[in-house]
Amino acid sequence: MFIDTAKIYVKSGNGGDGSVSFRREKYIPLGGPDGGDGGKGGDVILVVDPNMTTLLDFTYKKKYIAERGQNGSGSKCYGKDGENLYIKVPMGTMVKETNSGKIMSDLSHEHDKFVVAKGGKGGKGNVKFTTPTRQAPSFAEPGMPGEEINITLELKLLADVGLIGFPNVGKSTILSTVSNAKPKIANYHFTTLKPNLGVVSTSGIQSFVIADIPGIIEGAAEGVGLGLDFLRHIERTRLLIHVVDISGIEEREPFEDFLKINEELKKYNIKLWDRPQIIAANKSDILQDDSKFEEFKKKVEEIGYKNVYKISAATKIGLTELMKEAARILSTIPIKDLEIEEREMYIPEEKKFTYTITQEENVYILEGSFVDRLLASVNVNDPDGLRYFHTVLRNKGIMDELIKRGIKDGDSVRLNDFEFDFIM
């Protein structure tokens, strides 16, 4: 089963907590603090696996959480770092932040890696808080939380040549004839519901990868039919073979179809519209009037397209020449020229511990991630810890902010479940 989009949740590991410990050995009853730091949480890393061709695995597992760092311990022992979590993805995977749709990374090369969520930093042990005046701190720092994010994976096929055109013009038949691919073929529209890849290997030419891109009809760039699902697969192709039904058995006008498909390419991405095209006038074996092909060729050449081939996928007429021309054009297009247009990139917000102050009569309520982290790092029931607690409030400017808001001696300050009286 071919799956080319997936939404998953990833979370890196939390950092381990720092340790509150004191050295206690025989003959050394007051050895001082020796609490070690917590270990760093594991990162979540996307890594390209060239053997993967689909995002099918992500339909069964949608949550990925890395290992947290171990807590520090006594004797200045640092906690072990959490193991990184490696998630394999196919080559050609675009990573987007789900909520904004902005691109985070484009994993289009064999050895590409991307750290999608960084592990939290380990907290400091109490040995790191010693000062000349505070020689036995009874508090330590908790580990930083890991990052968590919802991401969307989009797979874009890595093909040299893309077969485009309206449904039922013979794209799948061409693919099955010139390559080893075995796509579903039937005489009705939208027979192909997923892209198919094949390798063209013909004597005298450099082999290349060709893809049958389904689902492109009028209005595809606005989401009609399957257009948006598969238009993105064309972006990485270096050359397009535009297949039209020249026979007219479905009473369609080949030149009008040609213009409509190109208009959809232009709406979706102007670079696709400018991409080199070979026009393959297919089903020539059932063409009743040969002048119809000549008229079509003349119109196409008048708007600047010179490579027009009269072919029949069913009888293999003209396919060898078509593939040789594709190989020749590919040899003139460096892969590096195929960079996808620049788009707005996702920039993660800097992690900050914030707080808010609200007032209810004579009670000032302090809330936020800063409060949670501060209370987790100190024992407010310990005199030394309580002094450190007030020092942090002063250093962060919270005391000054409370004074600006009109707090008076005797008013209360509440932080979660802890409350104290304010004194100037």
Tab-separated table of C-alpha atoms in Angstrom:
chain	number	residue	atom	x	y	z
A	1	MET	CA	0.000	0.000	0.000
A	2	PHE	CA	1.353	3.424	-0.984
A	3	ILE	CA	0.919	6.027	1.781
A	4	ASP	CA	2.413	9.457	1.097
A	5	THR	CA	1.189	11.558	4.043
A	6	ALA	CA	1.185	10.960	7.783
A	7	LYS	CA	0.616	12.975	10.945
A	8	ILE	CA	2.484	11.997	14.087
A	9	TYR	CA	3.200	13.316	17.583
A	10	VAL	CA	6.784	13.375	18.813
A	11	LYS	CA	8.206	14.234	22.219
A	12	SER	CA	11.818	14.322	23.258
A	13	GLY	CA	12.896	13.050	26.664
A	14	ASN	CA	12.707	15.201	29.764
A	15	GLY	CA	15.971	16.035	31.452
A	16	GLY	CA	16.755	14.168	34.668
A	17	ASP	CA	16.466	15.995	37.982
A	18	GLY	CA	19.510	17.146	39.876
A	19	SER	CA	20.191	15.382	43.159
A	20	VAL	CA	20.083	16.745	46.711
A	21	SER	CA	22.708	14.719	48.523
A	22	PHE	CA	25.322	15.194	51.222
A	23	ARG	CA	28.498	13.239	51.712
A	24	ARG	CA	28.138	10.999	54.737
A	25	GLU	CA	30.984	8.611	55.427
A	26	LYS	CA	32.657	7.196	58.488
A	27	TYR	CA	34.809	9.834	60.138
A	28	ILE	CA	33.364	12.441	57.696
A	29	PRO	CA	29.971	13.284	59.188
A	30	LEU	CA	29.735	16.719	57.541
A	31	GLY	CA	31.292	16.167	54.146
A	32	GLY	CA	29.236	18.757	52.296
A	33	PRO	CA	26.879	18.536	49.299
A	34	ASP	CA	27.620	15.998	46.569
A	35	GLY	CA	24.419	15.799	44.511
A	36	GLY	CA	25.115	15.172	40.829
A	37	ASP	CA	23.364	16.632	37.769
A	38	GLY	CA	20.554	14.912	35.919
A	39	GLY	CA	21.131	13.471	32.468
A	40	LYS	CA	19.959	15.080	29.237
A	41	GLY	CA	16.746	13.756	27.667
A	42	GLY	CA	16.937	11.872	24.378
A	43	ASP	CA	16.425	13.686	21.073
A	44	VAL	CA	13.895	12.615	18.448
A	45	ILE	CA	15.727	12.345	15.133
A	46	LEU	CA	14.303	11.664	11.681
A	47	VAL	CA	16.736	9.727	9.499
A	48	VAL	CA	16.432	8.754	5.836
A	49	ASP	CA	16.159	5.046	5.065
A	50	PRO	CA	16.698	4.515	1.297
A	51	ASN	CA	14.939	1.155	1.532
A	52	MET	CA	11.633	2.731	2.552
A	53	THR	CA	9.241	3.780	-0.203
A	54	THR	CA	6.095	4.649	1.744
A	55	LEU	CA	4.885	6.178	5.008
A	56	LEU	CA	2.758	3.125	5.740
A	57	ASP	CA	4.441	2.458	9.109
A	58	PHE	CA	3.056	5.726	10.476
A	59	THR	CA	-0.550	4.610	10.024
A	60	TYR	CA	-0.041	2.068	12.825
A	61	LYS	CA	2.069	4.115	15.226
A	62	LYS	CA	1.462	7.818	15.678
A	63	LYS	CA	3.206	8.677	18.983
A	64	TYR	CA	6.979	8.694	19.388
A	65	ILE	CA	8.509	9.552	22.771
A	66	ALA	CA	12.240	9.516	23.490
A	67	GLU	CA	13.774	8.294	26.741
A	68	ARG	CA	14.116	10.750	29.621
A	69	GLY	CA	17.439	11.425	31.285
A	70	GLN	CA	18.173	9.697	34.560
A	71	ASN	CA	18.217	11.668	37.794
A	72	GLY	CA	21.505	12.604	39.373
A	73	SER	CA	22.652	10.872	42.537
A	74	GLY	CA	25.085	11.232	45.422
A	75	SER	CA	28.874	11.189	45.211
A	76	LYS	CA	28.539	13.741	42.389
A	77	CYS	CA	27.241	11.020	40.065
A	78	TYR	CA	25.644	12.409	36.955
A	79	GLY	CA	22.493	10.795	35.613
A	80	LYS	CA	22.751	8.888	32.332
A	81	ASP	CA	21.565	10.719	29.215
A	82	GLY	CA	18.377	9.369	27.650
A	83	GLU	CA	18.725	7.351	24.451
A	84	ASN	CA	17.991	9.239	21.246
A	85	LEU	CA	14.954	8.012	19.334
A	86	TYR	CA	15.626	7.511	15.612
A	87	ILE	CA	12.606	7.459	13.290
A	88	LYS	CA	13.209	6.137	9.784
A	89	VAL	CA	11.521	7.913	6.883
A	90	PRO	CA	11.735	7.446	3.098
A	91	MET	CA	14.037	9.594	1.004
A	92	GLY	CA	12.051	12.555	-0.296
A	93	THR	CA	10.120	13.231	2.917
A	94	MET	CA	9.075	16.796	3.678
A	95	VAL	CA	8.607	17.571	7.386
A	96	LYS	CA	6.050	20.221	8.336
A	97	GLU	CA	4.753	21.635	11.609
A	98	THR	CA	1.136	20.524	11.533
A	99	ASN	CA	-0.597	23.603	12.964
A	100	SER	CA	1.130	26.214	10.814
A	101	GLY	CA	1.944	24.041	7.794
A	102	LYS	CA	5.440	25.557	7.693
A	103	ILE	CA	8.349	23.447	6.502
A	104	MET	CA	10.778	22.203	9.132
A	105	SER	CA	13.067	20.106	6.936
A	106	ASP	CA	13.352	18.494	3.502
A	107	LEU	CA	14.961	15.053	3.726
A	108	SER	CA	15.825	14.444	0.086
A	109	HIS	CA	19.282	12.823	0.308
A	110	GLU	CA	20.361	9.368	1.403
A	111	HIS	CA	22.193	10.342	4.600
A	112	ASP	CA	19.970	13.236	5.708
A	113	LYS	CA	19.047	13.551	9.384
A	114	PHE	CA	16.906	16.068	11.226
A	115	VAL	CA	16.519	16.623	14.963
A	116	VAL	CA	12.802	17.313	15.168
A	117	ALA	CA	12.690	17.586	18.990
A	118	LYS	CA	15.647	18.240	21.284
A	119	GLY	CA	15.854	16.534	24.649
A	120	GLY	CA	15.504	18.549	27.825
A	121	LYS	CA	18.625	19.619	29.693
A	122	GLY	CA	19.398	17.835	32.925
A	123	GLY	CA	18.939	19.750	36.179
A	124	LYS	CA	21.876	20.788	38.343
A	125	GLY	CA	22.593	18.934	41.574
A	126	ASN	CA	22.908	20.767	44.865
A	127	VAL	CA	26.696	20.732	44.658
A	128	LYS	CA	26.374	23.370	41.891
A	129	PHE	CA	24.566	25.781	44.216
A	130	THR	CA	27.282	26.090	46.862
A	131	THR	CA	28.611	29.558	47.580
A	132	PRO	CA	30.891	30.959	50.290
A	133	THR	CA	27.803	31.898	52.303
A	134	ARG	CA	25.652	28.883	51.326
A	135	GLN	CA	27.812	25.842	51.845
A	136	ALA	CA	25.076	23.229	52.285
A	137	PRO	CA	22.226	23.943	49.827
A	138	SER	CA	19.279	21.634	50.369
A	139	PHE	CA	17.776	22.141	46.931
A	140	ALA	CA	18.547	21.130	43.353
A	141	GLU	CA	17.289	21.955	39.903
A	142	PRO	CA	14.662	19.843	38.096
A	143	GLY	CA	15.325	18.705	34.557
A	144	MET	CA	14.050	20.751	31.668
A	145	PRO	CA	10.996	19.307	29.907
A	146	GLY	CA	11.476	17.814	26.465
A	147	GLU	CA	10.044	19.401	23.352
A	148	GLU	CA	6.773	18.081	21.952
A	149	ILE	CA	5.292	18.801	18.555
A	150	ASN	CA	2.785	17.498	16.040
A	151	ILE	CA	4.363	17.069	12.627
A	152	THR	CA	3.124	16.156	9.163
A	153	LEU	CA	5.250	13.991	6.891
A	154	GLU	CA	4.759	14.357	3.150
A	155	LEU	CA	6.496	12.003	0.748
A	156	LYS	CA	7.462	13.359	-2.652
A	157	LEU	CA	8.570	10.737	-5.118
A	158	LEU	CA	12.142	11.009	-6.342
A	159	ALA	CA	11.718	10.380	-10.063
A	160	ASP	CA	13.633	11.756	-13.033
A	161	VAL	CA	10.620	11.820	-15.344
A	162	GLY	CA	6.958	12.350	-14.537
A	163	LEU	CA	4.109	11.169	-16.771
A	164	ILE	CA	1.286	13.704	-16.629
A	165	GLY	CA	-2.011	14.100	-18.427
A	166	PHE	CA	-5.742	13.656	-18.036
A	167	PRO	CA	-7.096	10.329	-16.764
A	168	ASN	CA	-7.326	7.449	-19.235
A	169	VAL	CA	-4.844	8.861	-21.759
A	170	GLY	CA	-2.516	5.869	-21.389
A	171	LYS	CA	0.059	6.921	-18.803
A	172	SER	CA	-0.047	3.607	-16.951
A	173	THR	CA	0.236	1.649	-20.208
A	174	ILE	CA	3.321	3.654	-21.157
A	175	LEU	CA	4.861	3.018	-17.730
A	176	SER	CA	4.220	-0.717	-17.894
A	177	THR	CA	5.643	-0.935	-21.423
A	178	VAL	CA	8.886	0.992	-20.942
A	179	SER	CA	9.719	-0.205	-17.411
A	180	ASN	CA	9.352	-3.094	-15.007
A	181	ALA	CA	6.399	-1.482	-13.209
A	182	LYS	CA	3.056	-3.290	-13.120
A	183	PRO	CA	0.401	-0.633	-12.541
A	184	LYS	CA	-3.318	-1.354	-12.645
A	185	ILE	CA	-4.646	-0.731	-16.166
A	186	ALA	CA	-8.306	-0.516	-17.144
A	187	ASN	CA	-10.505	1.456	-19.502
A	188	TYR	CA	-12.054	3.860	-17.022
A	189	HIS	CA	-11.089	7.161	-15.446
A	190	PHE	CA	-8.985	7.242	-12.280
A	191	THR	CA	-7.877	3.636	-12.642
A	192	THR	CA	-4.620	4.781	-11.049
A	193	LEU	CA	-5.189	6.040	-7.505
A	194	LYS	CA	-1.553	6.109	-6.392
A	195	PRO	CA	1.728	7.063	-8.059
A	196	ASN	CA	3.707	4.241	-9.631
A	197	LEU	CA	7.454	4.150	-10.200
A	198	GLY	CA	9.460	2.247	-12.781
A	199	VAL	CA	13.028	2.158	-14.084
A	200	VAL	CA	13.607	2.666	-17.795
A	201	SER	CA	16.609	0.646	-18.912
A	202	THR	CA	17.066	0.642	-22.686
A	203	SER	CA	20.162	-0.226	-24.676
A	204	GLY	CA	22.245	2.813	-25.542
A	205	ILE	CA	20.850	5.205	-22.913
A	206	GLN	CA	21.445	5.982	-19.242
A	207	SER	CA	18.699	4.359	-17.163
A	208	PHE	CA	16.315	6.674	-15.307
A	209	VAL	CA	13.314	6.546	-12.971
A	210	ILE	CA	9.895	7.350	-14.384
A	211	ALA	CA	6.685	7.964	-12.416
A	212	ASP	CA	3.037	7.816	-13.418
A	213	ILE	CA	1.398	10.775	-11.645
A	214	PRO	CA	-2.383	10.298	-11.381
A	215	GLY	CA	-5.184	12.567	-10.310
A	216	ILE	CA	-4.484	15.724	-12.328
A	217	ILE	CA	-7.613	17.222	-13.881
A	218	GLU	CA	-9.001	20.694	-14.389
A	219	GLY	CA	-9.153	22.380	-10.973
A	220	ALA	CA	-6.518	20.080	-9.447
A	221	ALA	CA	-4.518	23.004	-8.049
A	222	GLU	CA	-7.602	24.046	-6.055
A	223	GLY	CA	-8.090	20.543	-4.685
A	224	VAL	CA	-10.499	19.106	-7.257
A	225	GLY	CA	-10.269	15.329	-7.580
A	226	LEU	CA	-6.980	13.913	-6.359
A	227	GLY	CA	-4.941	16.842	-7.648
A	228	LEU	CA	-3.414	18.279	-4.495
A	229	ASP	CA	-2.578	14.784	-3.250
A	230	PHE	CA	-0.323	14.108	-6.236
A	231	LEU	CA	0.754	17.438	-7.738
A	232	ARG	CA	3.544	17.594	-5.164
A	233	HIS	CA	5.073	14.403	-6.590
A	234	ILE	CA	5.905	16.290	-9.793
A	235	GLU	CA	8.053	18.831	-7.953
A	236	ARG	CA	11.146	16.623	-7.827
A	237	THR	CA	10.989	15.471	-11.448
A	238	ARG	CA	13.482	16.985	-13.866
A	239	LEU	CA	11.436	16.329	-16.981
A	240	LEU	CA	7.738	15.891	-17.766
A	241	ILE	CA	6.249	13.690	-20.446
A	242	HIS	CA	2.841	15.179	-21.168
A	243	VAL	CA	0.562	12.446	-22.501
A	244	VAL	CA	-2.514	13.369	-24.548
A	245	ASP	CA	-5.107	11.174	-26.237
A	246	ILE	CA	-4.788	12.069	-29.909
A	247	SER	CA	-7.424	9.587	-31.058
A	248	GLY	CA	-10.427	11.632	-29.958
A	249	ILE	CA	-12.425	8.512	-29.089
A	250	GLU	CA	-13.704	10.212	-25.918
A	251	GLU	CA	-14.596	13.347	-27.884
A	252	ARG	CA	-12.001	15.439	-26.112
A	253	GLU	CA	-9.912	18.113	-27.791
A	254	PRO	CA	-6.208	17.174	-27.288
A	255	PHE	CA	-4.893	20.736	-27.490
A	256	GLU	CA	-7.445	22.032	-24.979
A	257	ASP	CA	-6.532	19.198	-22.586
A	258	PHE	CA	-2.867	20.069	-23.013
A	259	LEU	CA	-3.492	23.712	-22.093
A	260	LYS	CA	-5.671	22.826	-19.098
A	261	ILE	CA	-3.069	20.526	-17.522
A	262	ASN	CA	-0.348	23.134	-17.988
A	263	GLU	CA	-2.579	25.741	-16.390
A	264	GLU	CA	-2.937	23.521	-13.305
A	265	LEU	CA	0.850	23.160	-13.112
A	266	LYS	CA	1.221	26.927	-13.317
A	267	LYS	CA	-1.330	27.509	-10.550
A	268	TYR	CA	0.327	25.010	-8.251
A	269	ASN	CA	3.946	26.009	-8.834
A	270	ILE	CA	5.259	28.285	-11.575
A	271	LYS	CA	8.478	26.256	-11.693
A	272	LEU	CA	6.504	23.182	-12.772
A	273	TRP	CA	5.037	25.135	-15.659
A	274	ASP	CA	8.555	26.068	-16.790
A	275	ARG	CA	9.868	22.510	-16.496
A	276	PRO	CA	10.980	20.857	-19.784
A	277	GLN	CA	8.207	18.834	-21.411
A	278	ILE	CA	8.011	16.201	-24.096
A	279	ILE	CA	4.557	15.837	-25.595
A	280	ALA	CA	3.462	12.260	-26.286
A	281	ALA	CA	0.428	12.046	-28.603
A	282	ASN	CA	-0.799	8.592	-27.604
A	283	LYS	CA	-3.332	6.147	-29.101
A	284	SER	CA	-2.185	6.962	-32.613
A	285	ASP	CA	-2.970	3.374	-33.642
A	286	ILE	CA	-6.696	4.135	-33.518
A	287	LEU	CA	-6.413	7.625	-35.006
A	288	GLN	CA	-8.812	7.864	-37.959
A	289	ASP	CA	-7.503	11.063	-39.481
A	290	ASP	CA	-3.737	11.691	-39.411
A	291	SER	CA	-4.274	15.387	-40.057
A	292	LYS	CA	-5.571	15.657	-36.504
A	293	PHE	CA	-2.094	14.906	-35.176
A	294	GLU	CA	-0.465	17.384	-37.570
A	295	GLU	CA	-2.904	20.081	-36.493
A	296	PHE	CA	-2.216	19.344	-32.811
A	297	LYS	CA	1.557	19.365	-33.369
A	298	LYS	CA	1.384	22.710	-35.158
A	299	LYS	CA	-0.583	24.341	-32.336
A	300	VAL	CA	1.786	22.999	-29.676
A	301	GLU	CA	4.889	24.117	-31.577
A	302	GLU	CA	3.419	27.600	-32.022
A	303	ILE	CA	3.401	28.100	-28.237
A	304	GLY	CA	7.002	26.950	-27.854
A	305	TYR	CA	6.957	23.150	-27.406
A	306	LYS	CA	9.154	21.471	-30.004
A	307	ASN	CA	9.367	17.869	-28.763
A	308	VAL	CA	6.163	16.248	-29.985
A	309	TYR	CA	6.053	12.474	-30.505
A	310	LYS	CA	3.369	10.400	-32.137
A	311	ILE	CA	3.158	7.142	-30.176
A	312	SER	CA	1.016	4.153	-29.350
A	313	ALA	CA	1.573	2.576	-25.944
A	314	ALA	CA	-0.634	-0.367	-26.905
A	315	THR	CA	1.441	-1.295	-29.984
A	316	LYS	CA	4.736	0.197	-28.682
A	317	ILE	CA	5.038	2.492	-31.702
A	318	GLY	CA	7.401	5.410	-31.031
A	319	LEU	CA	8.143	4.507	-27.404
A	320	THR	CA	11.833	3.756	-27.948
A	321	GLU	CA	12.400	7.110	-29.611
A	322	LEU	CA	10.426	8.834	-26.844
A	323	MET	CA	12.549	7.259	-24.096
A	324	LYS	CA	15.807	8.055	-25.899
A	325	GLU	CA	14.789	11.696	-26.184
A	326	ALA	CA	13.898	11.735	-22.472
A	327	ALA	CA	17.321	10.327	-21.600
A	328	ARG	CA	19.014	12.926	-23.825
A	329	ILE	CA	17.195	15.838	-22.195
A	330	LEU	CA	17.874	14.463	-18.711
A	331	SER	CA	21.603	14.444	-19.448
A	332	THR	CA	21.412	18.224	-19.938
A	333	ILE	CA	19.576	18.967	-16.671
A	334	PRO	CA	21.810	18.903	-13.580
A	335	ILE	CA	20.055	17.566	-10.495
A	336	LYS	CA	21.225	20.589	-8.504
A	337	ASP	CA	19.059	22.828	-10.692
A	338	LEU	CA	15.998	21.152	-9.274
A	339	GLU	CA	15.853	22.905	-5.929
A	340	ILE	CA	12.306	23.319	-4.696
A	341	GLU	CA	11.242	26.934	-4.383
A	342	GLU	CA	11.911	28.577	-1.064
A	343	ARG	CA	8.956	28.570	1.288
A	344	GLU	CA	8.326	29.919	4.746
A	345	MET	CA	10.279	27.812	7.183
A	346	TYR	CA	9.146	26.859	10.658
A	347	ILE	CA	11.232	28.489	13.381
A	348	PRO	CA	10.671	26.978	16.820
A	349	GLU	CA	9.937	29.417	19.590
A	350	GLU	CA	12.647	29.890	22.164
A	351	LYS	CA	11.691	27.998	25.294
A	352	LYS	CA	11.102	30.475	28.099
A	353	PHE	CA	9.679	30.076	31.574
A	354	THR	CA	6.970	32.684	31.926
A	355	TYR	CA	4.685	33.932	34.648
A	356	THR	CA	1.578	36.077	35.103
A	357	ILE	CA	0.411	38.071	38.100
A	358	THR	CA	-3.261	38.525	38.942
A	359	GLN	CA	-4.881	40.081	42.009
A	360	GLU	CA	-7.856	39.033	44.106
A	361	GLU	CA	-8.348	41.685	46.826
A	362	ASN	CA	-5.186	41.483	48.991
A	363	VAL	CA	-3.887	38.266	47.394
A	364	TYR	CA	-1.434	38.426	44.480
A	365	ILE	CA	-1.467	35.201	42.458
A	366	LEU	CA	1.678	34.203	40.601
A	367	GLU	CA	1.158	31.532	37.906
A	368	GLY	CA	2.990	30.054	34.945
A	369	SER	CA	5.743	27.652	33.927
A	370	PHE	CA	8.321	29.711	35.858
A	371	VAL	CA	6.355	29.137	39.060
A	372	ASP	CA	6.089	25.396	38.489
A	373	ARG	CA	9.815	25.074	37.848
A	374	LEU	CA	10.815	27.216	40.840
A	375	LEU	CA	8.628	25.295	43.291
A	376	ALA	CA	9.932	22.000	41.912
A	377	SER	CA	13.522	23.048	42.576
A	378	VAL	CA	13.330	24.139	46.206
A	379	ASN	CA	12.020	22.906	49.510
A	380	VAL	CA	10.191	25.958	50.819
A	381	ASN	CA	9.881	24.282	54.218
A	382	ASP	CA	13.655	24.389	54.605
A	383	PRO	CA	15.125	27.750	55.757
A	384	ASP	CA	18.007	27.562	53.287
A	385	GLY	CA	15.678	26.626	50.447
A	386	LEU	CA	13.259	29.409	51.377
A	387	ARG	CA	16.072	31.981	51.277
A	388	TYR	CA	17.062	30.781	47.808
A	389	PHE	CA	13.388	30.972	46.777
A	390	HIS	CA	13.150	34.654	47.744
A	391	THR	CA	16.500	35.401	46.098
A	392	VAL	CA	15.210	34.045	42.790
A	393	LEU	CA	12.040	36.151	43.034
A	394	ARG	CA	14.132	39.262	43.590
A	395	ASN	CA	16.636	38.463	40.835
A	396	LYS	CA	13.857	37.821	38.311
A	397	GLY	CA	12.301	41.213	39.102
A	398	ILE	CA	9.105	39.704	40.463
A	399	MET	CA	9.355	41.543	43.765
A	400	ASP	CA	9.741	44.860	41.919
A	401	GLU	CA	6.762	43.979	39.710
A	402	LEU	CA	4.630	43.290	42.787
A	403	ILE	CA	5.619	46.645	44.301
A	404	LYS	CA	4.661	48.423	41.046
A	405	ARG	CA	1.255	46.773	41.259
A	406	GLY	CA	0.751	48.230	44.716
A	407	ILE	CA	1.425	45.329	47.030
A	408	LYS	CA	1.718	46.276	50.709
A	409	ASP	CA	3.219	44.702	53.803
A	410	GLY	CA	1.008	41.923	55.001
A	411	ASP	CA	-0.574	41.205	51.612
A	412	SER	CA	-0.375	37.588	50.498
A	413	VAL	CA	1.488	36.113	47.507
A	414	ARG	CA	0.243	32.745	46.248
A	415	LEU	CA	2.185	30.368	44.034
A	416	ASN	CA	0.152	27.231	43.330
A	417	ASP	CA	-0.366	25.646	46.773
A	418	PHE	CA	2.283	27.798	48.512
A	419	GLU	CA	1.402	31.155	50.031
A	420	PHE	CA	3.473	33.695	51.995
A	421	ASP	CA	3.056	37.178	53.431
A	422	PHE	CA	4.829	39.983	51.637
A	423	ILE	CA	7.305	42.064	53.665
A	424	MET	CA	9.227	44.982	52.207
